[in-house]
Each structure stands twice: as structure tokens, then as C-alpha cells.
PDB file of C-alpha atoms and ligand atoms in Angstrom:
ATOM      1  CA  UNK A   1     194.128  71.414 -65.895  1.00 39.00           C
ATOM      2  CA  UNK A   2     194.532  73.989 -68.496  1.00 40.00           C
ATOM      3  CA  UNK A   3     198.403  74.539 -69.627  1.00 41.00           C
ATOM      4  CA  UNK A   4     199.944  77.112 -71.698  1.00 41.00           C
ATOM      5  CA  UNK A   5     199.068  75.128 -74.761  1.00 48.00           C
ATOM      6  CA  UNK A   6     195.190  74.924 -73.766  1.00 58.00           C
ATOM      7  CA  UNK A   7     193.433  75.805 -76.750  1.00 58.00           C
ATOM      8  CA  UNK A   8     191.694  79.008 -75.475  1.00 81.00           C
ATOM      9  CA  UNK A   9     195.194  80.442 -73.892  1.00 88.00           C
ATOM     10  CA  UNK A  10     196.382  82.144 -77.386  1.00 91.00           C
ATOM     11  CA  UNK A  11     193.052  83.575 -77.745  1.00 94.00           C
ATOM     12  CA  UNK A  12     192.819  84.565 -73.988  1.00 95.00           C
ATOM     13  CA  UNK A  13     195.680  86.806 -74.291  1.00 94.00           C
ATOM     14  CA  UNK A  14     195.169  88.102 -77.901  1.00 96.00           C
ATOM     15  CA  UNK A  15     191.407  89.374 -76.363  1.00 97.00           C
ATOM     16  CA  UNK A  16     193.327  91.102 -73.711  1.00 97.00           C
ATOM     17  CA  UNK A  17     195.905  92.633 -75.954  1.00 96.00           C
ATOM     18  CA  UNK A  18     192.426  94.306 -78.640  1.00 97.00           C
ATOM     19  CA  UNK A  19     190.852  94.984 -75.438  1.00 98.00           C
ATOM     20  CA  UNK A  20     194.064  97.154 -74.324  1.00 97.00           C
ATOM     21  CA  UNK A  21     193.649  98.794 -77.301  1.00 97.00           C
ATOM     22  CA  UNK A  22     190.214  99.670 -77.276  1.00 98.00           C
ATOM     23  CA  UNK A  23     189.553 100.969 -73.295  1.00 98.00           C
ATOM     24  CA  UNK A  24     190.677 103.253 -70.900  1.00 96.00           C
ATOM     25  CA  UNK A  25     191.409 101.275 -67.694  1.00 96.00           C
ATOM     26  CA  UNK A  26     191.724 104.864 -65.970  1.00 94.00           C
ATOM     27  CA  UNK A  27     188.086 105.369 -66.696  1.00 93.00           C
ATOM     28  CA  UNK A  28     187.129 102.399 -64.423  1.00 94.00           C
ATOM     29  CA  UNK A  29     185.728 103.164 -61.327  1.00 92.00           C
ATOM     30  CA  UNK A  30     188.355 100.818 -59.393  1.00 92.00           C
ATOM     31  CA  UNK A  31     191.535 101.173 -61.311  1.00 92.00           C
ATOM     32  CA  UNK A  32     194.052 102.752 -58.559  1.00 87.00           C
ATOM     33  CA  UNK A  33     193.557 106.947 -60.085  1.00 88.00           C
ATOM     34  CA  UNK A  34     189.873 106.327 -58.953  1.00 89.00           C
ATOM     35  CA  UNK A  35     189.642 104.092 -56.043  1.00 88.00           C
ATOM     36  CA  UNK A  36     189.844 105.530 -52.546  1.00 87.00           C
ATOM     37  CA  UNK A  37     189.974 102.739 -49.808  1.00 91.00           C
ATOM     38  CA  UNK A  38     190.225  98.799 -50.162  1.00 92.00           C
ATOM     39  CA  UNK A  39     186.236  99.216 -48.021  1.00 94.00           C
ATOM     40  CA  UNK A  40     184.911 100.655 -50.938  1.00 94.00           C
ATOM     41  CA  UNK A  41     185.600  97.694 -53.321  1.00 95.00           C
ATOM     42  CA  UNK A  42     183.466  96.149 -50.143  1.00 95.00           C
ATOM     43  CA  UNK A  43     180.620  98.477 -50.120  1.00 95.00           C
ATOM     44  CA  UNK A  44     180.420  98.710 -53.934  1.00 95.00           C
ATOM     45  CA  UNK A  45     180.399  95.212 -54.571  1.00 93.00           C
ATOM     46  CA  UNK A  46     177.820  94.926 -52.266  1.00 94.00           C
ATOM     47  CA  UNK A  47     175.863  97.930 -53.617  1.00 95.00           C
ATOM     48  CA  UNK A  48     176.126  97.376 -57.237  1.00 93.00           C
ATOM     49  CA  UNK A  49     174.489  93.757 -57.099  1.00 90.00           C
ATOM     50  CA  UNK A  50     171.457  94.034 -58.954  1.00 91.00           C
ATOM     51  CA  UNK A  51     171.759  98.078 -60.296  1.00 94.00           C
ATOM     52  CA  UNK A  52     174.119 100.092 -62.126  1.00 92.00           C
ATOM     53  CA  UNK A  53     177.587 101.118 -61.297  1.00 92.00           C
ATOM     54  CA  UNK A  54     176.153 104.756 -61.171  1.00 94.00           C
ATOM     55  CA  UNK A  55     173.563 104.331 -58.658  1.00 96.00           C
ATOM     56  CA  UNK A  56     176.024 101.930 -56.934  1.00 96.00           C
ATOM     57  CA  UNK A  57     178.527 105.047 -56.367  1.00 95.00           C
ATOM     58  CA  UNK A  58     175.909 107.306 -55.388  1.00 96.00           C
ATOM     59  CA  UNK A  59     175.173 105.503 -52.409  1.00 97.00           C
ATOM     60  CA  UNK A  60     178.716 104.900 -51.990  1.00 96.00           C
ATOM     61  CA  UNK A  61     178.815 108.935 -51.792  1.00 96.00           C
ATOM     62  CA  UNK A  62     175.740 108.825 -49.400  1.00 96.00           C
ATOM     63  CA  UNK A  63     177.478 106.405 -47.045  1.00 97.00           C
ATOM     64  CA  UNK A  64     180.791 108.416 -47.205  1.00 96.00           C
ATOM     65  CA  UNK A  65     179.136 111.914 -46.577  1.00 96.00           C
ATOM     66  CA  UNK A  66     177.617 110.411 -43.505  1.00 96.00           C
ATOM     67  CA  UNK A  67     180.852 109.337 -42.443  1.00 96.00           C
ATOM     68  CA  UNK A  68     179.917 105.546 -42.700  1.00 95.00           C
ATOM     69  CA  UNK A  69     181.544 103.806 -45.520  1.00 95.00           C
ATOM     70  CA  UNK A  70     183.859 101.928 -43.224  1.00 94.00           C
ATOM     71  CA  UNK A  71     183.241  98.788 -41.107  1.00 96.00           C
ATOM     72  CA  UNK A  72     183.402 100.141 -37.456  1.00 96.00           C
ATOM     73  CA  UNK A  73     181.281 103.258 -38.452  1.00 96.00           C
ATOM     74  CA  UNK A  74     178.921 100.861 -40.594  1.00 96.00           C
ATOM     75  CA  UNK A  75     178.619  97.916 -37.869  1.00 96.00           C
ATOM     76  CA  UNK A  76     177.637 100.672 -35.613  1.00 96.00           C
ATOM     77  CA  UNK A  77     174.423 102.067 -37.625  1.00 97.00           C
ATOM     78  CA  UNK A  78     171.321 100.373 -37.625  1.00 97.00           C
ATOM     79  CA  UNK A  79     170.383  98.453 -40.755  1.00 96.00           C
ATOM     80  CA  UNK A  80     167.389 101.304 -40.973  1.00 97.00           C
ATOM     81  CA  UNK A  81     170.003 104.028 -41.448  1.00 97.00           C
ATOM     82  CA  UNK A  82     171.968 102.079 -43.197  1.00 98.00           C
ATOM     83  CA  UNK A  83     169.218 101.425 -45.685  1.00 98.00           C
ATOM     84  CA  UNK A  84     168.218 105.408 -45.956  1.00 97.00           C
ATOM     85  CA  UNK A  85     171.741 106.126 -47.231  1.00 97.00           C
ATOM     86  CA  UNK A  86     171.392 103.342 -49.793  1.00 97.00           C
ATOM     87  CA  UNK A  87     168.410 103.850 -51.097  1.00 97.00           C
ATOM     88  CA  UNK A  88     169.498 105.048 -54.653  1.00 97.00           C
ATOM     89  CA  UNK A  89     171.101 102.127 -55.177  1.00 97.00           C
ATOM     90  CA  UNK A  90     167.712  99.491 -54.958  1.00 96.00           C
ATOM     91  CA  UNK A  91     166.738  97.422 -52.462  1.00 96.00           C
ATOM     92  CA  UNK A  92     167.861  99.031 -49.533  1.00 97.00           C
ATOM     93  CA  UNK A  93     166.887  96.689 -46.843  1.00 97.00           C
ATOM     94  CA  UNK A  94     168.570  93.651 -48.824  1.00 96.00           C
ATOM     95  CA  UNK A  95     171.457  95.862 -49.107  1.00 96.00           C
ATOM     96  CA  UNK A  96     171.642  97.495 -44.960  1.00 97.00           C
ATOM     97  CA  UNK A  97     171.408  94.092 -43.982  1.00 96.00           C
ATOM     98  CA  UNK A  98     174.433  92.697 -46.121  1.00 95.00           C
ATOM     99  CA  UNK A  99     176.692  95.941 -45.646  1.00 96.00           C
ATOM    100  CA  UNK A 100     175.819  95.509 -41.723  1.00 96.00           C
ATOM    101  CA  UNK A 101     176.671  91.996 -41.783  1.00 95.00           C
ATOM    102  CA  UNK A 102     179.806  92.625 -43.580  1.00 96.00           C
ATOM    103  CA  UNK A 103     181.018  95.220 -41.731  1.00 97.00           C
ATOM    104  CA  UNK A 104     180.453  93.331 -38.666  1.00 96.00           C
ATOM    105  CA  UNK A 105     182.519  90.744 -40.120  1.00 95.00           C
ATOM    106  CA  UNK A 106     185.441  92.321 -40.814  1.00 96.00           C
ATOM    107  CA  UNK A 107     185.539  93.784 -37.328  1.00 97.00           C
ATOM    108  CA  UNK A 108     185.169  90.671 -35.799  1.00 96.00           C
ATOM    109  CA  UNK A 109     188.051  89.494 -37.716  1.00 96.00           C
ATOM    110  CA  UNK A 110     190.165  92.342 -36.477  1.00 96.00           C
ATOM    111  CA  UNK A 111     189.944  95.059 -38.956  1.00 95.00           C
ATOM    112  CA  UNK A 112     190.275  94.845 -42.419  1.00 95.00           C
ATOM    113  CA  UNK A 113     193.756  95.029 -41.900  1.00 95.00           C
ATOM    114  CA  UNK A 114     193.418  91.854 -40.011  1.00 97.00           C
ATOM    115  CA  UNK A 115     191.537  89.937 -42.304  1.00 96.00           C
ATOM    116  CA  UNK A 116     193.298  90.985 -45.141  1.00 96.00           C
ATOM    117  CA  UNK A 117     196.529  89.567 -43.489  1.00 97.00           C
ATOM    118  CA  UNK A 118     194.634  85.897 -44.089  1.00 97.00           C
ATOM    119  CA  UNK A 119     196.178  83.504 -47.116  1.00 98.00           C
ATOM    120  CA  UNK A 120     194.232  84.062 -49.998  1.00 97.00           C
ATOM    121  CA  UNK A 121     192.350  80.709 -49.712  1.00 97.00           C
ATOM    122  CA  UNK A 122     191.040  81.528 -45.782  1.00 97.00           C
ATOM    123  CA  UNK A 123     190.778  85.302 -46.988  1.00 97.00           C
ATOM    124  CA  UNK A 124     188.411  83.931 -49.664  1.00 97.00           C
ATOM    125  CA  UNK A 125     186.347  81.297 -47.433  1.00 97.00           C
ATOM    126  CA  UNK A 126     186.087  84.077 -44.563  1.00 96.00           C
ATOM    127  CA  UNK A 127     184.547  86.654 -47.308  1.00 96.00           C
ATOM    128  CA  UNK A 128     182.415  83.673 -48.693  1.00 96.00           C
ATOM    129  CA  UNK A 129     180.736  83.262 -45.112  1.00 96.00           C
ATOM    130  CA  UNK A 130     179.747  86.416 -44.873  1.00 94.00           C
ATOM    131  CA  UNK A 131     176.214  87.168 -45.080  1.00 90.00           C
ATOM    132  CA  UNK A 132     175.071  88.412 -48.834  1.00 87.00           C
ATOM    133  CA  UNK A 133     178.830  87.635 -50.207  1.00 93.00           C
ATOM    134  CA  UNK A 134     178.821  85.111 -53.181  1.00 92.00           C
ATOM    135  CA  UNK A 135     181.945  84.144 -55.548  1.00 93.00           C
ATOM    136  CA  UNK A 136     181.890  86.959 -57.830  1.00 92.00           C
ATOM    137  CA  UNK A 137     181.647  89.354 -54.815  1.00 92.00           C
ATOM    138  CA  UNK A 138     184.348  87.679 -52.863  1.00 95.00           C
ATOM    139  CA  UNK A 139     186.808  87.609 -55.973  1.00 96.00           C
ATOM    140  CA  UNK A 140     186.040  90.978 -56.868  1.00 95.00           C
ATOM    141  CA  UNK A 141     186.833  92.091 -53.131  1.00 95.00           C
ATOM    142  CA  UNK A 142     190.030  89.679 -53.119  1.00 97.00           C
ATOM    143  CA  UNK A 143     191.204  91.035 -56.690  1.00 97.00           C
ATOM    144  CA  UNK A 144     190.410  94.671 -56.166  1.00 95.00           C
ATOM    145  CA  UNK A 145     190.929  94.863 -52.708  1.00 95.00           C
ATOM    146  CA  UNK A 146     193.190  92.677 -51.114  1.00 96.00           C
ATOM    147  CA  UNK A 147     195.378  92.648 -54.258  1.00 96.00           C
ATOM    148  CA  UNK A 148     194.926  88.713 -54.650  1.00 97.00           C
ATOM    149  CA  UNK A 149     195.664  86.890 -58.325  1.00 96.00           C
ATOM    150  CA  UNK A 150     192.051  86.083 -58.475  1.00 96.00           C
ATOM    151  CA  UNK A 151     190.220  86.388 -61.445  1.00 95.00           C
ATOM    152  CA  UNK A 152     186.274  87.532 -61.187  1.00 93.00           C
ATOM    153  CA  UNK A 153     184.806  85.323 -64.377  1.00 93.00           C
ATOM    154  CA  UNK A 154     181.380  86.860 -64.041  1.00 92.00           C
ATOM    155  CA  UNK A 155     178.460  86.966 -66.349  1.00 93.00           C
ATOM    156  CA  UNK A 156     180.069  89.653 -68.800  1.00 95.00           C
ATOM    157  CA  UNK A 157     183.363  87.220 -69.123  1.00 96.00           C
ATOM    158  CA  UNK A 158     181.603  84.036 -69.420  1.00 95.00           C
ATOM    159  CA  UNK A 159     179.541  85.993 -72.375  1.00 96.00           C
ATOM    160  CA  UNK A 160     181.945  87.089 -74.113  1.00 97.00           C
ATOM    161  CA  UNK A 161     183.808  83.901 -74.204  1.00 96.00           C
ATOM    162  CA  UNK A 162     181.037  81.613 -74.839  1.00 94.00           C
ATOM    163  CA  UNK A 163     180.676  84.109 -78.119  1.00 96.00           C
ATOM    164  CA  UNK A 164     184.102  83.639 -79.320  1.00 95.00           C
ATOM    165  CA  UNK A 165     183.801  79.893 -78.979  1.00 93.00           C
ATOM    166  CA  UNK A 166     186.060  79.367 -76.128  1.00 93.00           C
ATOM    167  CA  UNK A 167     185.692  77.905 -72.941  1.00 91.00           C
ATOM    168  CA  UNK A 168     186.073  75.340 -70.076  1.00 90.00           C
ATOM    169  CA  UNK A 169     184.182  71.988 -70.339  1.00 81.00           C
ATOM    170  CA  UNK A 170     182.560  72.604 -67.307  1.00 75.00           C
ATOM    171  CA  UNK A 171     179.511  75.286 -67.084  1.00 80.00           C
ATOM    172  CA  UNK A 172     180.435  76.047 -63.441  1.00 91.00           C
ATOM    173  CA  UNK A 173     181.920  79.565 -62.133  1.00 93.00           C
ATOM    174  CA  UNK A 174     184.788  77.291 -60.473  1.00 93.00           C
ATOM    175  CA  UNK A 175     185.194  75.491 -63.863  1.00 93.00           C
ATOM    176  CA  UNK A 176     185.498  79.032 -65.818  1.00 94.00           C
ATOM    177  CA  UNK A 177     187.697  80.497 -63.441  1.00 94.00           C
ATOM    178  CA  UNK A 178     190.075  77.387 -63.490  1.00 93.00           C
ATOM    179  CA  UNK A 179     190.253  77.811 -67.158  1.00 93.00           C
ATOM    180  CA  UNK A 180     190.259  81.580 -67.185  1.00 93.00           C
ATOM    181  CA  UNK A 181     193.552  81.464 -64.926  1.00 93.00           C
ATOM    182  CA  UNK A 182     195.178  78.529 -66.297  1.00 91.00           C
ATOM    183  CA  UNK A 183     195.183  80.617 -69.492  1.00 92.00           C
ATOM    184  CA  UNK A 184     197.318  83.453 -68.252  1.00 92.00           C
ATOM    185  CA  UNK A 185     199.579  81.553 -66.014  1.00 91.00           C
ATOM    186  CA  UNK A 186     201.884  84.727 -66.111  1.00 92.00           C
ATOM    187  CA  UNK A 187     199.665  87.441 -65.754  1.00 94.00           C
ATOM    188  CA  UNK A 188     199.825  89.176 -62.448  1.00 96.00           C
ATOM    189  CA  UNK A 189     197.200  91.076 -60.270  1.00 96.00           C
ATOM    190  CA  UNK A 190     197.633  93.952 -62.277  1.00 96.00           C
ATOM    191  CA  UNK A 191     196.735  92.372 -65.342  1.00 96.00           C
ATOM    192  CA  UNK A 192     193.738  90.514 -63.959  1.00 97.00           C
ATOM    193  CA  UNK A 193     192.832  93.514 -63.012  1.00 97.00           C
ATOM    194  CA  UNK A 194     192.849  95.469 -65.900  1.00 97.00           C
ATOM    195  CA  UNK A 195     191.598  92.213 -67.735  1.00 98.00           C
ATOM    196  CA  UNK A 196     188.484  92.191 -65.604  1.00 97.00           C
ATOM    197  CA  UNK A 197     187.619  95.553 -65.993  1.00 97.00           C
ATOM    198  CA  UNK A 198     187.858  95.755 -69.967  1.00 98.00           C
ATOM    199  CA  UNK A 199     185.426  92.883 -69.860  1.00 98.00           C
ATOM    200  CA  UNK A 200     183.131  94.627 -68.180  1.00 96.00           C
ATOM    201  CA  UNK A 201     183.665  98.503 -70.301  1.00 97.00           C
ATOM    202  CA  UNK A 202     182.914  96.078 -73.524  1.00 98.00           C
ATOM    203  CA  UNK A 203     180.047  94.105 -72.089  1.00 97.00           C
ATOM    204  CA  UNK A 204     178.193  97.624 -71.575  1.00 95.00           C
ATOM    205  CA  UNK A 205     179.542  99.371 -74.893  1.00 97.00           C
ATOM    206  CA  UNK A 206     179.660  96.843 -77.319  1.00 98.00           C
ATOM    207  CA  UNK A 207     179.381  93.362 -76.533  1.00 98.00           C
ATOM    208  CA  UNK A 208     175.626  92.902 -74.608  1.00 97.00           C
ATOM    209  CA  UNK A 209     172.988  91.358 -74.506  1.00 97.00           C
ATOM    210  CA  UNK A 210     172.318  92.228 -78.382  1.00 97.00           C
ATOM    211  CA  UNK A 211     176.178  93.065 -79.134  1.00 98.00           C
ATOM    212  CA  UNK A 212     177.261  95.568 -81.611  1.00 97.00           C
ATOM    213  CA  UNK A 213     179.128  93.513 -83.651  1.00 97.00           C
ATOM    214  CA  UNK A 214     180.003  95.747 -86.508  1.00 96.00           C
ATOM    215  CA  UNK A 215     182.642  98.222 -84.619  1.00 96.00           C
ATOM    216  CA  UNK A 216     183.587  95.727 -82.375  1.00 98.00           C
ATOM    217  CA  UNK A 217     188.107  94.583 -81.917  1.00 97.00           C
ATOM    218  CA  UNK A 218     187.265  91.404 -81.621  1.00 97.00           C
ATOM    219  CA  UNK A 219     184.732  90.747 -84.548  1.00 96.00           C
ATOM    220  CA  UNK A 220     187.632  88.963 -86.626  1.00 94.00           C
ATOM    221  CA  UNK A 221     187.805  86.136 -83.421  1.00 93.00           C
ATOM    222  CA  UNK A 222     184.133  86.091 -82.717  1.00 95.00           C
ATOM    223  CA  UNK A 223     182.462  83.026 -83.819  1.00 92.00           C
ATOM    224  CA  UNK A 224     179.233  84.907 -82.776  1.00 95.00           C
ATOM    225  CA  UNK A 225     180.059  88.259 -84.557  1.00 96.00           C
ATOM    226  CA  UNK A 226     180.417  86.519 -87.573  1.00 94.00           C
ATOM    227  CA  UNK A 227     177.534  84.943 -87.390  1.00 93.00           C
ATOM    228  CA  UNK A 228     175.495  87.834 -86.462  1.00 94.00           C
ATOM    229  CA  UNK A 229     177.259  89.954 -89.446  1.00 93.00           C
ATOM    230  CA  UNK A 230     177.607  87.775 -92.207  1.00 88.00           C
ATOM    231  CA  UNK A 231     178.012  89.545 -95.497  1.00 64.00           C
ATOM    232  CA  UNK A 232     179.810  92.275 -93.778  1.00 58.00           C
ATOM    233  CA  UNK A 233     183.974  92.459 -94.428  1.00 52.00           C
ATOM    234  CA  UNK A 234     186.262  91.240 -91.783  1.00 49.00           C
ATOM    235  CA  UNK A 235     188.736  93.628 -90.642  1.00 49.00           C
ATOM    236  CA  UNK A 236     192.648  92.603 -89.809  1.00 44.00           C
ATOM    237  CA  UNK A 237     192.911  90.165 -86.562  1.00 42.00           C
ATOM    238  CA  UNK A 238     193.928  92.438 -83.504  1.00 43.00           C
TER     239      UNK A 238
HETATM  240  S1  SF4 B   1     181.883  90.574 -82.287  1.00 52.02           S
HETATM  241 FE1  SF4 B   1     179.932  90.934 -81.239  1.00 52.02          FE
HETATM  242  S2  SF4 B   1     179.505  89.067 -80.038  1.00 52.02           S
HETATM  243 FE2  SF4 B   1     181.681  89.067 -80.624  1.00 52.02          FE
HETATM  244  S3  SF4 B   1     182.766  90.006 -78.905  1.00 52.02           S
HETATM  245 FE3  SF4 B   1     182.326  91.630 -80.359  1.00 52.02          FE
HETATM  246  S4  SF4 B   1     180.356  92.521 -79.723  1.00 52.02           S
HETATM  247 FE4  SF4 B   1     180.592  90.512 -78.688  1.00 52.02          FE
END
């Protein structure tokens, strides 16, 4: 198990603090200024799978106009509906099917309401049977949503680490999220929050697929930045 003293947990938390720095956590499309309803984290975790955060939210908007972005009204439509409203966002029968399923879900469970009453480990295997509803998209939901100290390690996290040269031993999400967690033993949902959503502001602006390394807070940590811009001055550790 990863302690305080783990190797990565100093550089977990200095990330956080140059990520602070650099973002606007008000810009992100679920910090609380911005997010309208816990069933939108739902719908928009299910939307954005596969597309942008932009065409996610403009289905989002189609589903809300029609008065369906909740579970009653959404386990009520059929899946061919459903999919017309979605459209924008890419495959829209994938997507009718999953939001249908999920909706239907949580309204077998009670409500949202109901389900979200559920410990955080039944919460998390109920979301997890749900049809279309993986690991990222159930922490995401229990992090953003149902205000559970979850962390989502996705793709963008696991990136960024593996480029700084930190890590878990294991490759496995379960393994990554263990370590992630075990690093910031005092860090509460509101910092896991925040934490996840700088991740995923630098993965787009700076730190992707080809990162721009040159501008980038952490290039004085980043075992891959330096590589990548050798010859070129190291700026002061954040
Ligand atoms: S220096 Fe480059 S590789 Fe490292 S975190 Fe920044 S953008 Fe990513």
C-alpha cells in the first residue's frame, strides 16, 4: 500500500499545487458554478465517451430542451428518440441504448436519490452493472456526482504520470487508482475534484499526445519534458 512516504506522494501534491497555478477550475464544465444536476454528470459521462466535451454538452442541451435529461423522463423515451437528441455527440444508437439503460437503472433503484443513499462501495458496484458504465464512468459519476472521495485515474492522469516518471507497479486502472489515492491520503472530494479536472484542462492544452513541453509548469519535474527539450533552460521547480 502506498503511505505518505511513497515515493510519488511529494510529487503528487507538488503537480497539484503548479497545476493550481496554471488553470481555472471555474472554467470546467463540472466544477459546482457550471454544473446543474448530479444527472448530468450521468448523461455527460455517458455522452462524452468517444467525442469531445463540446459535442458532449450539445446533446446534453438537446436532451434538456426536450425535457429529457433526467432518468424517469429518459427511461420513458424510446432509444430511437433518445438517439435523435444525441446525435451530435457520435454514435447515437450506442449512446440511446446506454442513457436508456441507465436511466432505467437508477429508477429501478429508487431515484437517484435512492441510489445515491448506497455506501460508496455498493454505489460503485450498482453504477458498474449498469449497461455501457465502465470504471472511469462510474468514478467520474461517484466523484462528480455523488460527492464520493474517488479519484477518476483515466487516460490523461495515467499520461501525465507515466511522463514524469511516477507511478504504481501495477499497469492496471485499480493499481493506479490505489496509488493515486494513497498519495493524497488527506485530500478531500473537493480536491480530487479539482485535481481531476486540471488533469484533464492540461492533457488538452499542453500535455497530449505530442505535449508542449516548452511552456509547460511542470517541465522542471518531467522526466519526459526534459527529454523532449533538451538544450532548452529549466525554469524554477513549481
Ligand atoms: S513537460 Fe511536457 S510531457 Fe511533461 S507534463 Fe509538461 S507537457 Fe507533459
Amino acid at each position: 500500500m502506498v503511505s505518505r512516504r511513497s515515493p510519488g506522494a511529494s510529487l503528487v501534491r507538488a503537480v497539484y499545487r503548479a497545476l493550481d497555478r496554471a488553470y481555472d477550475y471555474e472554467a470546467w464544465h463540472w466544477s459546482p458554478a457550471r454544473l446543474r444536476a448530479p444527472f448530468d454528470v450521468i448523461g455527460g459521462a455517458v455522452l462524452v465517451q468517444h467525442t469531445t466535451w463540446a459535442n458532449a454538452e450539445r446533446a446534453l442541451d438537446g436532451l434538456r430542451a426536450a425535457g429529457a435529461l433526467d432518468s424517469r423522463a429518459l427511461a420513458a423515451l424510446p432509444e430511437e428518440r433518445i438517439a435523435g437528441l444525441v446525435r451530435v455527440s457520435g454514435t447515437p444508437t450506442v449512446k440511446a441504448r446506454r442513457l436508456r439503460a441507465v436511466a432505467a437503472a437508477v429508477e429501478r433503484a429508487g431515484g437517484l436519490g435512492a441510489l445515491f443513499a448506497l455506501p460508496t462501495g455498493a454505489l460503485r458496484a450498482a453504477l458498474l452493472a449498469m449497461h455501457g458504465i465502465g470504471p472511469e464512468t462510474a468514478d467520474a459519476i461517484l466523484l462528480y456526482a455523488a460527492g464520493r472521495r474517488v479519484f477518476e485515474v483515466d487516460a490523461y492522469a495515467q499520461r501525465l504520470f507515466r511522463r514524469l516518471g511516477a507511478g504504481p507497479e501495477g499497469a492496471g486502472y485499480a493499481a493506479w487508482q490505489h496509488w493515486f489515492e494513497g498519495a493524497l491520503p488527506d485530500a478531500d472530494v473537493e480536491a480530487f475534484r479539482r485535481y481531476h479536472a486540471y488533469i484533464v484542462m492540461h492533457a488538452k492544452q499542453l500535455c497530449r499526445a505530442t505535449p508542449v513541453c516548452v511552456p509547460c509548469p511542470l517541465l522542471p519535474r518531467c522526466a519526459e519534458g526534459r527529454r523532449r527539450t533538451s538544450g532548452v533552460p529549466a525554469a524554477a521547480a513549481p
